[in-house]
Structure formats: C-alpha cells, structure tokens
Amino acid sequence: MLKSIQEINEKIRRGQAVVITAEEVIQAVAEKGVKKVAREVDVVTTGTFGSMCSSGAYINVGHSKPRIKFGGGVAYLNGVPTYAGFAAVDLFIGSNALPDNDPRNKIHPGEFNYGGGHVIEDMVSGKDIKLVARAYGTDCYPRKKLETYINIKDLNEAVLFNPRNAYQNYNVAVNTSSKTIYTYMGVLRPNMGNVSFSSAGQLSPLLKDPYYQTIGIGTRIFLGGGIGYVAWNGTQHNPNVKRGDNGVPVESAGTLAVIGDLKQMNSRWLRGMSWYGYGCSLAVGIGIPIPILSEEILSHAAVKDEDLYGTIIDYSSNYPNREPGTLGQVSYAQLKSGEIEIQGKKVPTASLSSYSRAIEIAGILKEWIQKGEFELTEAVAPLPGVDSGVSFKPLKERPIGEDYTNDGYF
Amino acid sequence: MAISRRVVLHFDKDIVGQSIVCRLAKDMDLEFNIIRAYVTPEEEGLLVMELSGAASNYEEGMRYLSQMGVVVQSLNQDVVRDEVKCTHCGACVNICPAKAFTVDMASRKIDFAGDKCVACGLCIKACPARAMEARF
Ligand code: SF4
Ligand code: SF4
C-alpha cells in the first residue's frame, strides 16, 4: 500500500491533497505512467448523472393535531401515491409512482408528465407540496382525513434512499423490429435506426473501481448535490459477470444503494424525468471519490473509454422477453463518436445520461476535497465481490392457480 | 396578389410526396423550394418547403393538399429549449429529423440550432427533462 485513507485525510485537512478527476487521470497516466501518478495523486473523483429509476425518498411530516396514522391508509403527494405502510407519519415516495388518474399507456405512447421523480424534484426545490391522506382512525390516532401543504424545510426528516443506482455498466439499446418502440432507453427507431446508451463510461464510479476495492458500504459520496453514503449493495448487484482483460465488466454488473439528507440536495442534481411511452423517473447525480491506495487501484481508475465496453441488446424482443443473445460489444469511445456499426449497418448513437453533467460532478467533488470540505471514509464492509456467490437471479414463476382469484387482488 | 409561405407538410407513408409537389407546381402554378424532407420514426413523411405564387393558386393548393389527406402546418410555431431544464443528456439527438441537435465533442454538451428546427414537435415528448417547448 502506498498510502492509507487516514494519511490522505490528513492531507485533505491541511489542504494539500492532490485530487484529479477520472478523466484527468487518463491523461496523467498517459504522460507520466502508473508508478509516478500513483505516488503523486491521492484521490480520483468520478461522476455520473442519469435516470436512475430505482430511487425514492422517505419523509416524516410531523404529527397533526389531532393525530393521524397514515399506516394502513393512503397518502398522496401532489396527487402521486406514496407508500404509507409505516407508522404514523412516515411516507416513502418512489420515482416511478404515477397519479391514479394518469392515463399511462392507454393512448400509446403515454406522456407521463408528472410522477414521483417530479415530486422529489419539487420538494428539493423548496416548493410547497400538497399532502392528502386518508386513514381509518384509532383511539390514539383518531383523525381520518388530512389535507395540507407541506414544505421540505418544515419536515422532520427528508431522506433520499435509492435501492439501486450507479449501475456498473449498462446495456446499449437498439430496436431490430419494424416499428418504433418507446422504452426506458428512449425512443428507439425501427430497423436499428438509432442506438442509445446510458453510462458515463470513463467517469462512471463503479467502472473505475471494478473490483470494489475502495467503494464499499459506508463510503461517503456526492449525492444529488449534497453528501450521501453508500448504504448497501444495490438491488440486482451482480459482480460475477463477463469481464474484459482489464477486469471491467462488459455488461450490467455491480450496483449501489445510496442514502443521504434530501434537505442538503438541490434540483440541479435531482430531476424528475418523463420517458415517453415508459413512465416517470428521477435523474440522480452521483460522484464517488477513489482513494489511490495502490498502483493497481490507480490503473483501474485510469481506464479510458477505448477500453470500456458495453453490450448491445435488442429491446424489441430479447430484452422484453428475457431471452439471451446480444448484438455484440462496443466501446464507449465508439459509442461517443456518434456512430457505430452493427452487422454492417452504420447506426447513429446518443447518450441518455449526461456526460457534461458527469464532468461537472467529478469537478465539484474534486473542489470539495481540495477545499477540505469532504473527507474520505473507510468502507465499513465491502460490497459483495466476484467470489461472494451473489448473483442476479431471474424470477422462477410458480403459478398460484385457483387460489389467485379468491384473494380479490385484481 | 403573390404570396410566399413556409409550410410543413405531414403525409402518410402511402402518399408519395414527390407527385403531390409536382401537381402543386404544374396545375396550380406554385413555385416551391423544398427546404427539407424526412421520414419520422412513425414513418410519417415530412416536407418543409416554401411555396410562392398567386394567393388564389395558393388557396387552391391548400385545398388540394387537404383532399389528399396531407396535413399542412404553417411554420409560425417556434420550438425553443429551456436552458435551465436541459440536462444535456442527448435523448433528442437522433429523434430530430432536422438534425437540430448536435453533440459538442469537447464539452459533451448538446447544442441546439434553432434555425434548423422545423417545429415538427417530435423532441417535445422525447425529451425526458421536458426542456423543449412549443411557443406560438
Ligand atoms: S433530450 Fe432534452 S434534456 Fe436531453 S439534451 Fe435534448 S433537450 Fe436537453
Ligand atoms: S421540433 Fe424538435 S425534433 Fe422537430 S425539428 Fe425542431 S428540434 Fe427537431
């Protein structure tokens, strides 16, 4: 080990830490080599800004007079249903939630103009939010109805808690069918009319620490413009996938569950999204510092777009039907050039995550560390690694048969 | 009275744009200048053009187009980008038939060239940040 996290933190406190972004480190290594840069540089900052559907926030609105218990009842924020199955006044709002009366895809493709992600954006912007709740009433919580404006500044807690963010690599999407399809990978034109991808590539946090050597549970991060933490591995975390010679997964692999105080965040880095024909989501900005503890960690952090690959998946059949099969692999450098070739056909590409915002995040995090405002943390526990046995299992359906109709669910 | 108008013709994929335009020129004596022609993702044909000629002929041309099932949109609508809302993701880049969006290779920001825009409206719903707006 070249240095410890404690040593780096002491340098941060003295304002002497050498911090560069995951883009800048590529150039530095090309010029000076791994050995030298690993000794000179203390921290490499990463960043990503894109739609991260598995996101949400929980809030505690304080007790009304007389008291009400949302649990077992229903509660809406700006007309969007929340999860109210906790105790009295805790609520969780998910980014994909839609108002009950949203037409959804009844007229396909639906517009999805306002949903949970937009509620979170409005809340974090300091706008008043309409809370409407209905409860059944108890001796200790007699109230059955509550309609009020709430504002983030008055809430006891407002916490962003995203079960799956910052995917380590992601599918590259095309449509081989003869009609336009509307997906969470954007509008995909027929006959491979366009390709979309959604990873920051050489700036993306988990692509720069492919074996989770520094990013772990408890790691302090840039989250939505404020400070957050890695809470756990994300759902669908799948470390044991195909990896390139450089150790980097060539398909969707690791994920992070992240948490942080929503009150510190801002709407530049948390944006409600409306995906035509698909639904609502939340674009989240995440930046993670990588302490350069060894040459190996540095060489991983310095991998460039030319050496990072994504897998091309057909979203007209293979993806929806969960069938295996790909249309090959392509590097992020090729994807970012604006055009790739698939089966001899030249296809225009476009990103769905914002690389310019990713650059900005890596820059902000770098500045925070340089100014001594952000110290690094030692992971409390590692993320499940390649040998952990953790994998991403499909659902094995076991039909319920007769009983199904008797429960009155649908 | 001679007039000159910029219009966008929307036609079904079964209609052949070329022959319609020829009729406008031959039978209605309208001068035309095709600015752009595309096929949208929905496989609708789009023709952006400037039509000029006698006002009465222009009216006749419009009647002919509607008989043919062609929807005529006059180019008096503007599609603008809300710079605060735009996250520079890129979801619009390959949706726009007029190639009004381009990626700046250095900053990786998405440039919007309003002068190329033909106000077809496709980007309005395809932009997940709802940054593109129609102004009348
Ligand atoms: S899709 Fe919308 S947010 Fe994304 S670059 Fe285009 S205009 Fe900006
Ligand atoms: S309205 Fe949008 S998609 Fe249509 S031409 Fe203008 S910029 Fe392009």
Coordinates of C-alpha atoms and ligand atoms in Angstrom, one line a residue:
Chain A
M1 CA 0.0 0.0 0.0
L2 CA 1.3 3.4 -1.0
K3 CA -0.8 5.4 1.5
S4 CA -3.7 5.0 3.8
I5 CA -7.1 6.7 3.8
Q6 CA -6.1 8.3 7.2
E7 CA -3.0 9.8 5.6
I8 CA -5.0 11.1 2.7
N9 CA -7.5 12.7 5.1
E10 CA -4.7 14.4 7.0
K11 CA -3.5 15.9 3.7
I12 CA -7.1 16.9 2.9
R13 CA -7.3 18.7 6.3
R14 CA -4.0 20.5 5.5
G15 CA -5.4 21.5 2.1
Q16 CA -2.6 19.5 0.4
A17 CA -4.3 16.5 -1.1
V18 CA -3.7 16.0 -4.8
V19 CA -7.1 15.4 -6.4
I20 CA -7.9 14.9 -10.1
T21 CA -11.0 13.7 -12.0
A22 CA -11.3 10.3 -13.6
E23 CA -11.0 12.0 -16.9
E24 CA -7.8 13.9 -16.0
V25 CA -6.2 10.8 -14.6
I26 CA -6.3 9.2 -18.0
Q27 CA -4.1 12.0 -19.5
A28 CA -1.8 12.0 -16.4
V29 CA -1.1 8.3 -16.7
A30 CA -0.5 8.5 -20.4
E31 CA 2.1 11.2 -19.8
K32 CA 3.8 10.0 -16.6
G33 CA 2.9 6.3 -16.2
V34 CA 1.1 4.5 -13.4
K35 CA 4.1 4.3 -11.0
K36 CA 4.6 8.0 -10.8
V37 CA 0.9 9.1 -10.8
A38 CA 0.0 6.5 -8.1
R39 CA 2.5 8.2 -5.8
E40 CA 1.6 11.8 -6.8
V41 CA -2.2 11.6 -6.8
D42 CA -4.3 11.0 -3.6
V43 CA -7.8 10.9 -4.9
V44 CA -9.5 10.4 -8.3
T45 CA -13.1 11.7 -8.5
T46 CA -15.8 10.1 -10.6
G47 CA -19.3 11.3 -11.6
T48 CA -22.5 10.2 -13.3
F49 CA -25.8 11.9 -14.0
G50 CA -28.7 9.9 -15.4
S51 CA -32.1 8.5 -15.0
M52 CA -31.9 6.0 -12.1
C53 CA -35.4 4.5 -11.8
S54 CA -34.9 2.7 -8.5
S55 CA -34.9 5.9 -6.5
G56 CA -37.1 7.4 -3.9
A57 CA -37.3 9.4 -0.7
Y58 CA -38.8 8.9 2.7
I59 CA -40.1 11.8 4.8
N60 CA -41.6 12.3 8.3
V61 CA -44.1 15.1 8.2
G62 CA -44.6 15.6 11.9
H63 CA -47.8 14.9 13.9
S64 CA -51.1 16.7 13.2
K65 CA -53.5 17.8 15.9
P66 CA -55.4 15.7 16.4
R67 CA -53.1 12.9 15.4
I68 CA -53.5 10.7 12.3
K69 CA -51.8 7.4 11.4
F70 CA -51.1 7.1 7.7
G71 CA -50.1 3.4 8.1
G72 CA -52.9 1.2 6.7
G73 CA -54.4 4.2 5.0
V74 CA -53.4 6.1 1.8
A75 CA -51.3 9.2 1.3
Y76 CA -50.6 11.3 -1.8
L77 CA -48.0 14.0 -2.5
N78 CA -49.2 16.3 -5.3
G79 CA -51.6 13.6 -6.4
V80 CA -48.9 10.9 -6.6
P81 CA -49.5 7.9 -4.4
T82 CA -46.8 7.2 -1.7
Y83 CA -46.1 4.1 0.3
A84 CA -47.8 4.7 3.7
G85 CA -47.3 1.3 5.3
F86 CA -45.1 2.5 8.1
A87 CA -46.1 4.0 11.4
A88 CA -48.0 7.3 11.9
V89 CA -46.4 10.0 9.7
D90 CA -43.6 8.4 7.7
L91 CA -44.1 8.2 3.9
F92 CA -42.0 6.8 1.1
I93 CA -42.3 8.2 -2.4
G94 CA -40.9 6.2 -5.3
S95 CA -39.6 7.9 -8.5
N96 CA -41.8 5.8 -10.8
A97 CA -45.1 6.4 -8.9
L98 CA -47.9 7.9 -11.0
P99 CA -51.2 9.7 -10.1
D100 CA -54.1 7.2 -10.1
N101 CA -55.7 9.1 -12.9
D102 CA -52.7 9.3 -15.1
P103 CA -53.7 7.7 -18.5
R104 CA -50.4 5.8 -18.5
N105 CA -50.1 4.0 -21.9
K106 CA -53.8 3.9 -22.6
I107 CA -53.1 6.0 -25.6
H108 CA -49.7 4.7 -26.5
P109 CA -47.1 6.2 -26.2
G110 CA -48.1 7.9 -22.9
E111 CA -46.6 11.2 -21.9
F112 CA -46.0 10.6 -18.2
N113 CA -45.7 14.3 -17.4
Y114 CA -45.7 14.1 -13.6
G115 CA -44.8 11.4 -11.2
G116 CA -42.8 10.5 -8.1
G117 CA -39.5 11.8 -9.5
H118 CA -41.1 15.2 -10.2
V119 CA -42.5 15.3 -6.6
I120 CA -38.9 14.7 -5.3
E121 CA -37.6 17.5 -7.6
D122 CA -40.3 19.9 -6.5
M123 CA -39.8 19.1 -2.8
V124 CA -36.0 19.5 -3.0
S125 CA -36.5 22.9 -4.8
G126 CA -38.4 24.1 -1.8
K127 CA -41.8 24.2 -3.4
D128 CA -44.9 23.6 -1.3
I129 CA -46.3 20.1 -1.8
K130 CA -49.9 19.0 -1.4
L131 CA -50.3 16.2 1.1
V132 CA -53.7 14.4 1.1
A133 CA -54.1 11.4 3.4
R134 CA -56.9 9.1 4.5
A135 CA -56.7 6.8 7.5
Y136 CA -59.1 4.5 9.4
G137 CA -58.8 6.2 12.8
T138 CA -57.9 4.6 16.1
D139 CA -58.3 5.6 19.7
C140 CA -54.8 7.0 19.8
Y141 CA -54.8 8.4 16.2
P142 CA -58.4 9.5 15.7
R143 CA -58.1 11.6 12.6
K144 CA -59.3 10.1 9.3
K145 CA -58.6 12.9 6.9
L146 CA -55.7 15.3 6.3
E147 CA -55.2 17.8 3.5
T148 CA -52.4 20.3 3.9
Y149 CA -49.4 21.8 2.2
I150 CA -46.0 20.7 3.4
N151 CA -42.6 22.1 2.7
I152 CA -39.2 20.3 3.0
K153 CA -37.9 23.0 5.4
D154 CA -40.6 22.0 7.9
L155 CA -40.2 18.2 7.7
N156 CA -38.5 16.4 10.5
E157 CA -36.6 14.2 8.0
A158 CA -36.4 14.1 4.3
V159 CA -34.0 11.4 3.1
L160 CA -33.2 10.3 -0.4
F161 CA -32.9 6.5 -0.3
N162 CA -32.3 4.8 -3.6
P163 CA -32.3 1.0 -3.7
R164 CA -30.4 0.7 -7.0
N165 CA -28.2 3.4 -8.5
A166 CA -24.9 3.9 -10.3
Y167 CA -25.0 0.8 -12.4
Q168 CA -21.6 -0.6 -13.2
N169 CA -22.0 -0.5 -16.9
Y170 CA -25.3 -0.8 -18.8
N171 CA -27.0 -2.2 -21.9
V172 CA -26.6 -0.5 -25.2
A173 CA -30.1 -0.5 -26.7
V174 CA -31.3 -1.0 -30.3
N175 CA -34.6 -1.9 -31.9
T176 CA -34.4 -4.5 -34.7
S177 CA -38.2 -4.6 -35.2
S178 CA -40.0 -2.7 -38.0
K179 CA -41.8 -0.3 -35.7
T180 CA -40.7 2.4 -33.3
I181 CA -40.6 1.4 -29.6
Y182 CA -40.7 3.6 -26.5
T183 CA -38.5 2.4 -23.7
Y184 CA -36.6 3.5 -20.7
M185 CA -33.7 3.6 -23.1
G186 CA -35.6 6.3 -25.0
V187 CA -37.3 6.2 -28.3
L188 CA -35.8 3.5 -30.5
R189 CA -36.4 3.8 -34.2
P190 CA -37.2 0.7 -36.3
N191 CA -34.6 -1.4 -38.2
M192 CA -31.8 -0.3 -35.9
G193 CA -32.4 3.4 -36.7
N194 CA -30.5 4.6 -33.6
V195 CA -28.6 3.3 -30.6
S196 CA -28.8 4.6 -27.1
F197 CA -26.6 4.0 -24.1
S198 CA -26.6 5.3 -20.6
S199 CA -23.3 5.2 -18.8
A200 CA -20.7 7.9 -18.2
G201 CA -18.0 5.4 -19.3
Q202 CA -14.6 6.6 -18.2
L203 CA -16.2 8.8 -15.5
S204 CA -18.6 6.3 -14.1
P205 CA -17.9 5.4 -10.4
L206 CA -18.1 1.6 -10.5
L207 CA -16.3 1.3 -13.8
K208 CA -13.3 2.9 -12.2
D209 CA -13.2 0.6 -9.2
P210 CA -14.2 -2.6 -11.0
Y211 CA -13.5 -5.0 -8.1
Y212 CA -15.0 -2.7 -5.4
Q213 CA -11.6 -2.3 -3.7
T214 CA -12.3 1.2 -2.3
I215 CA -16.1 1.7 -2.8
G216 CA -18.0 -0.2 -0.1
I217 CA -20.7 0.1 2.4
G218 CA -20.3 3.4 4.3
T219 CA -18.4 5.2 1.5
R220 CA -19.1 8.9 1.6
I221 CA -20.3 10.3 -1.8
F222 CA -21.6 13.3 -3.7
L223 CA -25.4 12.6 -3.9
G224 CA -27.9 14.9 -5.6
G225 CA -25.7 17.9 -4.8
G226 CA -25.3 17.1 -1.1
I227 CA -23.4 14.5 0.8
G228 CA -24.6 10.9 0.9
Y229 CA -23.4 7.4 1.7
V230 CA -23.3 4.0 0.1
A231 CA -25.9 2.2 2.3
W232 CA -25.6 -1.3 0.9
N233 CA -25.0 -3.0 -2.4
G234 CA -27.8 -2.0 -4.8
T235 CA -30.6 -4.5 -5.7
Q236 CA -29.6 -6.7 -8.7
H237 CA -26.0 -6.3 -7.7
N238 CA -24.3 -8.9 -10.0
P239 CA -20.5 -8.9 -9.6
N240 CA -19.8 -12.2 -11.3
V241 CA -20.4 -11.3 -14.9
K242 CA -18.2 -11.4 -18.0
R243 CA -15.3 -9.0 -17.6
G244 CA -12.7 -7.7 -20.0
D245 CA -8.9 -8.3 -19.7
N246 CA -8.7 -5.1 -17.6
G247 CA -11.2 -6.6 -15.1
V248 CA -14.0 -4.3 -16.1
P249 CA -17.5 -5.9 -16.6
V250 CA -18.7 -5.7 -20.2
E251 CA -22.4 -5.8 -19.1
S252 CA -24.5 -4.6 -16.2
A253 CA -22.9 -5.7 -13.0
G254 CA -22.5 -4.0 -9.6
T255 CA -25.0 -1.5 -8.2
L256 CA -25.2 0.7 -5.2
A257 CA -28.0 1.5 -2.7
V258 CA -27.3 5.1 -1.6
I259 CA -28.7 7.3 1.1
G260 CA -28.4 11.0 2.0
D261 CA -30.1 14.0 3.5
L262 CA -32.5 15.4 0.9
K263 CA -32.5 18.8 2.6
Q264 CA -28.9 19.4 1.5
M265 CA -29.5 18.4 -2.1
N266 CA -30.8 20.5 -5.0
S267 CA -32.8 20.1 -8.1
R268 CA -29.9 20.6 -10.4
W269 CA -28.8 17.1 -9.4
L270 CA -32.2 15.5 -8.8
R271 CA -34.5 15.9 -11.8
G272 CA -37.9 14.4 -12.5
M273 CA -37.9 12.6 -15.8
S274 CA -40.7 11.8 -18.3
W275 CA -39.8 8.9 -20.5
Y276 CA -42.2 8.9 -23.5
G277 CA -44.2 5.6 -23.5
Y278 CA -42.4 4.3 -20.5
G279 CA -43.0 6.3 -17.3
C280 CA -41.6 8.7 -14.8
S281 CA -38.2 8.5 -13.2
L282 CA -35.6 10.5 -11.4
A283 CA -32.2 11.7 -12.8
V284 CA -29.7 11.5 -10.0
G285 CA -26.2 12.9 -9.8
I286 CA -23.6 10.8 -8.0
G287 CA -19.9 11.3 -7.6
I288 CA -17.6 8.9 -5.7
P289 CA -14.0 9.6 -4.7
I290 CA -11.5 6.8 -5.3
P291 CA -8.5 7.0 -2.9
I292 CA -5.4 6.0 -4.7
L293 CA -4.0 3.4 -2.2
S294 CA -2.1 1.4 -4.7
E295 CA -0.8 1.2 -8.3
E296 CA -3.5 -1.3 -9.0
I297 CA -6.3 1.0 -7.9
L298 CA -4.8 3.8 -9.9
S299 CA -4.5 1.7 -13.1
H300 CA -8.2 0.7 -12.8
A301 CA -9.2 4.3 -12.2
A302 CA -7.3 5.3 -15.4
V303 CA -9.1 3.0 -17.8
K304 CA -10.4 5.0 -20.7
D305 CA -13.4 4.9 -22.9
E306 CA -11.5 3.0 -25.6
D307 CA -11.1 0.1 -23.2
L308 CA -14.6 0.1 -21.7
Y309 CA -17.2 -2.0 -23.5
G310 CA -20.9 -2.2 -23.3
T311 CA -23.1 -5.0 -24.7
I312 CA -25.7 -4.3 -27.4
I313 CA -29.2 -5.6 -26.7
D314 CA -32.2 -5.7 -28.9
Y315 CA -35.0 -4.0 -26.9
S316 CA -37.7 -5.1 -29.4
S317 CA -37.5 -8.8 -28.4
N318 CA -34.6 -10.1 -26.4
Y319 CA -34.9 -7.6 -23.6
P320 CA -38.7 -7.7 -23.0
N321 CA -38.9 -11.5 -23.4
R322 CA -35.8 -12.0 -21.3
E323 CA -34.1 -14.1 -23.9
P324 CA -30.4 -14.5 -24.1
G325 CA -28.5 -13.2 -27.1
T326 CA -26.7 -9.9 -27.9
L327 CA -25.7 -8.0 -30.9
G328 CA -22.1 -7.8 -29.8
Q329 CA -20.0 -5.4 -27.8
V330 CA -18.9 -1.9 -28.5
S331 CA -16.5 0.5 -26.7
Y332 CA -17.7 3.7 -25.1
A333 CA -15.2 5.6 -27.3
Q334 CA -17.1 4.2 -30.3
L335 CA -20.4 5.0 -28.8
K336 CA -19.4 8.6 -28.0
S337 CA -18.1 9.1 -31.6
G338 CA -21.8 9.4 -32.7
E339 CA -21.9 6.3 -34.9
I340 CA -21.3 2.6 -34.6
E341 CA -21.5 -0.3 -36.9
I342 CA -23.9 -3.2 -36.1
Q343 CA -24.0 -6.1 -38.5
G344 CA -22.5 -4.0 -41.2
K345 CA -25.0 -1.1 -40.7
K346 CA -23.9 2.3 -39.6
V347 CA -26.2 3.4 -36.8
P348 CA -26.2 6.9 -35.1
T349 CA -25.7 6.8 -31.3
A350 CA -26.8 9.0 -28.5
S351 CA -26.3 9.0 -24.7
L352 CA -29.2 9.2 -22.3
S353 CA -27.1 10.1 -19.3
S354 CA -25.5 13.5 -19.3
Y355 CA -21.7 13.3 -19.7
S356 CA -21.3 17.0 -19.4
R357 CA -23.1 16.9 -16.0
A358 CA -20.9 13.9 -15.0
I359 CA -17.8 16.0 -15.7
E360 CA -19.3 18.8 -13.6
I361 CA -19.9 16.4 -10.7
A362 CA -16.4 15.0 -10.7
G363 CA -15.2 18.6 -10.7
I364 CA -17.4 19.7 -7.8
L365 CA -16.3 16.7 -5.7
K366 CA -12.7 17.4 -6.6
E367 CA -13.1 21.0 -5.4
W368 CA -14.9 19.9 -2.1
I369 CA -11.9 17.6 -1.3
Q370 CA -9.3 20.2 -2.3
K371 CA -11.0 22.8 0.0
G372 CA -11.1 20.3 2.9
E373 CA -14.9 20.2 2.9
F374 CA -15.1 16.5 2.1
E375 CA -13.1 13.8 3.8
L376 CA -12.9 10.2 2.7
T377 CA -14.3 7.3 4.6
E378 CA -13.1 3.8 5.1
A379 CA -15.7 1.3 4.0
V380 CA -17.4 -0.3 6.9
A381 CA -17.9 -3.5 5.0
P382 CA -17.0 -4.5 1.4
L383 CA -19.6 -4.8 -1.4
P384 CA -20.1 -8.5 -2.4
G385 CA -17.3 -9.2 -4.9
V386 CA -16.7 -11.7 -7.7
D387 CA -16.3 -14.6 -5.3
S388 CA -19.2 -13.8 -3.0
G389 CA -21.6 -16.1 -4.7
V390 CA -24.0 -13.2 -5.1
S391 CA -25.8 -13.3 -8.4
F392 CA -28.8 -11.8 -10.1
K393 CA -31.5 -14.4 -10.2
P394 CA -34.4 -14.3 -12.5
L395 CA -37.9 -14.9 -11.1
K396 CA -39.0 -18.5 -11.1
E397 CA -42.7 -18.3 -11.5
R398 CA -44.8 -20.7 -9.5
P399 CA -48.4 -20.2 -10.7
I400 CA -50.9 -19.8 -7.9
G401 CA -53.8 -21.4 -9.9
E402 CA -57.2 -21.5 -8.3
D403 CA -56.3 -19.5 -5.1
Y404 CA -55.4 -16.5 -7.2
T405 CA -58.9 -15.4 -7.9
N406 CA -60.1 -15.8 -4.3
D407 CA -57.8 -13.1 -2.8
G408 CA -59.6 -10.3 -4.5
Y409 CA -56.4 -8.5 -5.5
F410 CA -57.4 -7.6 -9.0
Chain B
M1 CA -51.6 39.1 -55.1
A2 CA -48.5 37.0 -54.9
I3 CA -47.6 35.4 -51.6
S4 CA -44.9 33.2 -50.1
R5 CA -45.3 30.9 -47.2
R6 CA -43.2 28.4 -45.3
V7 CA -45.1 25.2 -44.5
V8 CA -44.6 21.8 -43.2
L9 CA -46.5 19.0 -45.0
H10 CA -47.2 15.9 -42.9
F11 CA -48.3 12.9 -45.1
D12 CA -48.9 9.3 -44.6
K13 CA -46.3 6.9 -45.8
D14 CA -48.7 5.7 -48.5
I15 CA -48.7 9.1 -50.2
V16 CA -45.8 9.9 -52.4
G17 CA -44.6 13.4 -51.6
Q18 CA -42.9 13.9 -54.9
S19 CA -46.1 13.6 -57.0
I20 CA -48.0 15.9 -54.8
V21 CA -45.4 18.6 -55.1
C22 CA -45.4 18.2 -58.9
R23 CA -49.1 18.8 -59.0
L24 CA -48.8 21.9 -56.9
A25 CA -46.2 23.2 -59.4
K26 CA -47.8 22.1 -62.6
D27 CA -51.5 22.5 -62.0
M28 CA -51.5 25.4 -59.5
D29 CA -48.5 27.2 -60.9
L30 CA -46.9 27.5 -57.5
E31 CA -43.2 27.8 -57.1
F32 CA -41.7 25.6 -54.5
N33 CA -38.4 25.3 -52.7
I34 CA -38.0 22.2 -50.6
I35 CA -36.0 23.0 -47.5
R36 CA -36.1 19.6 -46.0
A37 CA -37.6 16.2 -46.4
Y38 CA -37.7 13.3 -44.0
V39 CA -39.4 10.3 -42.7
T40 CA -40.2 10.4 -39.0
P41 CA -39.9 7.4 -36.6
E42 CA -43.7 6.9 -37.1
E43 CA -42.9 6.7 -40.8
E44 CA -44.8 9.8 -41.5
G45 CA -43.4 11.8 -44.3
L46 CA -42.4 15.4 -43.6
L47 CA -41.7 18.0 -46.2
V48 CA -40.6 21.5 -45.2
M49 CA -40.9 24.0 -48.1
E50 CA -41.5 27.4 -49.2
L51 CA -44.5 27.9 -51.5
S52 CA -45.0 31.0 -53.5
G53 CA -47.4 32.1 -56.2
A54 CA -50.7 33.9 -56.6
A55 CA -52.9 33.9 -53.5
S56 CA -55.8 32.3 -55.3
N57 CA -53.5 29.5 -56.5
Y58 CA -52.1 29.1 -53.0
E59 CA -55.6 28.6 -51.6
E60 CA -56.3 26.1 -54.3
G61 CA -53.1 24.3 -53.5
M62 CA -54.1 24.1 -49.8
R63 CA -57.5 22.7 -50.8
Y64 CA -55.8 20.1 -53.0
L65 CA -53.5 19.1 -50.2
S66 CA -56.2 18.6 -47.6
Q67 CA -58.2 16.5 -50.2
M68 CA -55.1 14.3 -50.5
G69 CA -55.1 13.8 -46.7
V70 CA -51.9 15.9 -46.3
V71 CA -51.8 17.9 -43.0
V72 CA -50.4 21.4 -43.5
Q73 CA -48.7 23.1 -40.7
S74 CA -47.6 26.7 -41.2
L75 CA -44.2 27.5 -39.8
N76 CA -45.2 30.1 -37.4
Q77 CA -44.6 28.0 -34.3
D78 CA -41.3 28.0 -32.6
V79 CA -39.8 25.2 -30.6
V80 CA -37.4 26.5 -28.0
R81 CA -35.2 25.0 -25.4
D82 CA -35.4 25.9 -21.7
E83 CA -31.7 26.1 -20.9
V84 CA -32.3 25.6 -17.2
K85 CA -34.3 22.4 -17.7
C86 CA -32.0 20.8 -20.3
T87 CA -29.6 18.3 -18.7
H88 CA -27.6 17.8 -21.9
C89 CA -28.4 14.1 -21.9
G90 CA -28.7 13.5 -25.6
A91 CA -32.1 11.7 -25.9
C92 CA -33.2 14.2 -28.5
V93 CA -30.1 13.9 -30.8
N94 CA -31.3 11.1 -33.0
I95 CA -35.0 11.9 -32.7
C96 CA -34.9 15.2 -34.5
P97 CA -35.4 14.8 -38.3
A98 CA -33.8 18.2 -38.9
K99 CA -30.6 17.3 -37.1
A100 CA -31.0 20.5 -35.0
F101 CA -29.2 18.8 -32.0
T102 CA -25.5 18.1 -32.1
V103 CA -23.1 16.9 -29.5
D104 CA -20.2 19.3 -28.8
M105 CA -17.3 16.9 -28.8
A106 CA -15.2 18.9 -26.3
S107 CA -17.8 19.8 -23.6
R108 CA -20.1 16.9 -24.5
K109 CA -23.0 19.4 -24.2
I110 CA -25.9 19.1 -26.7
D111 CA -26.1 22.2 -28.9
F112 CA -29.5 23.2 -30.2
A113 CA -29.6 25.0 -33.5
G114 CA -33.0 26.7 -33.5
D115 CA -32.6 27.8 -37.1
K116 CA -32.5 24.2 -38.3
C117 CA -35.7 23.4 -36.4
V118 CA -38.7 22.8 -38.5
A119 CA -41.1 22.7 -35.5
C120 CA -42.2 19.2 -36.1
G121 CA -42.6 18.7 -32.3
L122 CA -41.0 15.3 -32.1
C123 CA -38.5 16.3 -29.5
I124 CA -41.1 17.8 -27.1
K125 CA -42.2 14.4 -25.8
A126 CA -39.0 12.6 -26.4
C127 CA -37.1 15.0 -24.1
P128 CA -37.3 13.3 -20.7
A129 CA -36.5 16.6 -18.9
R130 CA -39.3 18.4 -20.8
A131 CA -36.9 21.1 -21.8
M132 CA -38.3 21.6 -25.4
E133 CA -41.4 23.8 -25.6
A134 CA -43.6 24.9 -28.4
R135 CA -44.3 28.7 -28.5
F136 CA -46.9 30.1 -30.7
Ligands
SF4_1 S1 -33.4 15.4 -24.6 FE1 -33.9 17.3 -23.6 S2 -32.6 17.4 -21.8 FE2 -31.7 15.9 -23.1 S3 -30.2 17.1 -24.3 FE3 -32.1 17.1 -25.5 S4 -33.2 19.0 -24.9 FE4 -31.6 18.6 -23.4
SF4_2 S1 -39.3 20.4 -33.1 FE1 -37.6 19.3 -32.2 S2 -37.4 17.4 -33.3 FE2 -38.7 18.8 -34.6 S3 -37.2 19.8 -35.9 FE3 -37.4 21.1 -34.1 S4 -35.8 20.5 -32.8 FE4 -36.0 18.9 -34.3

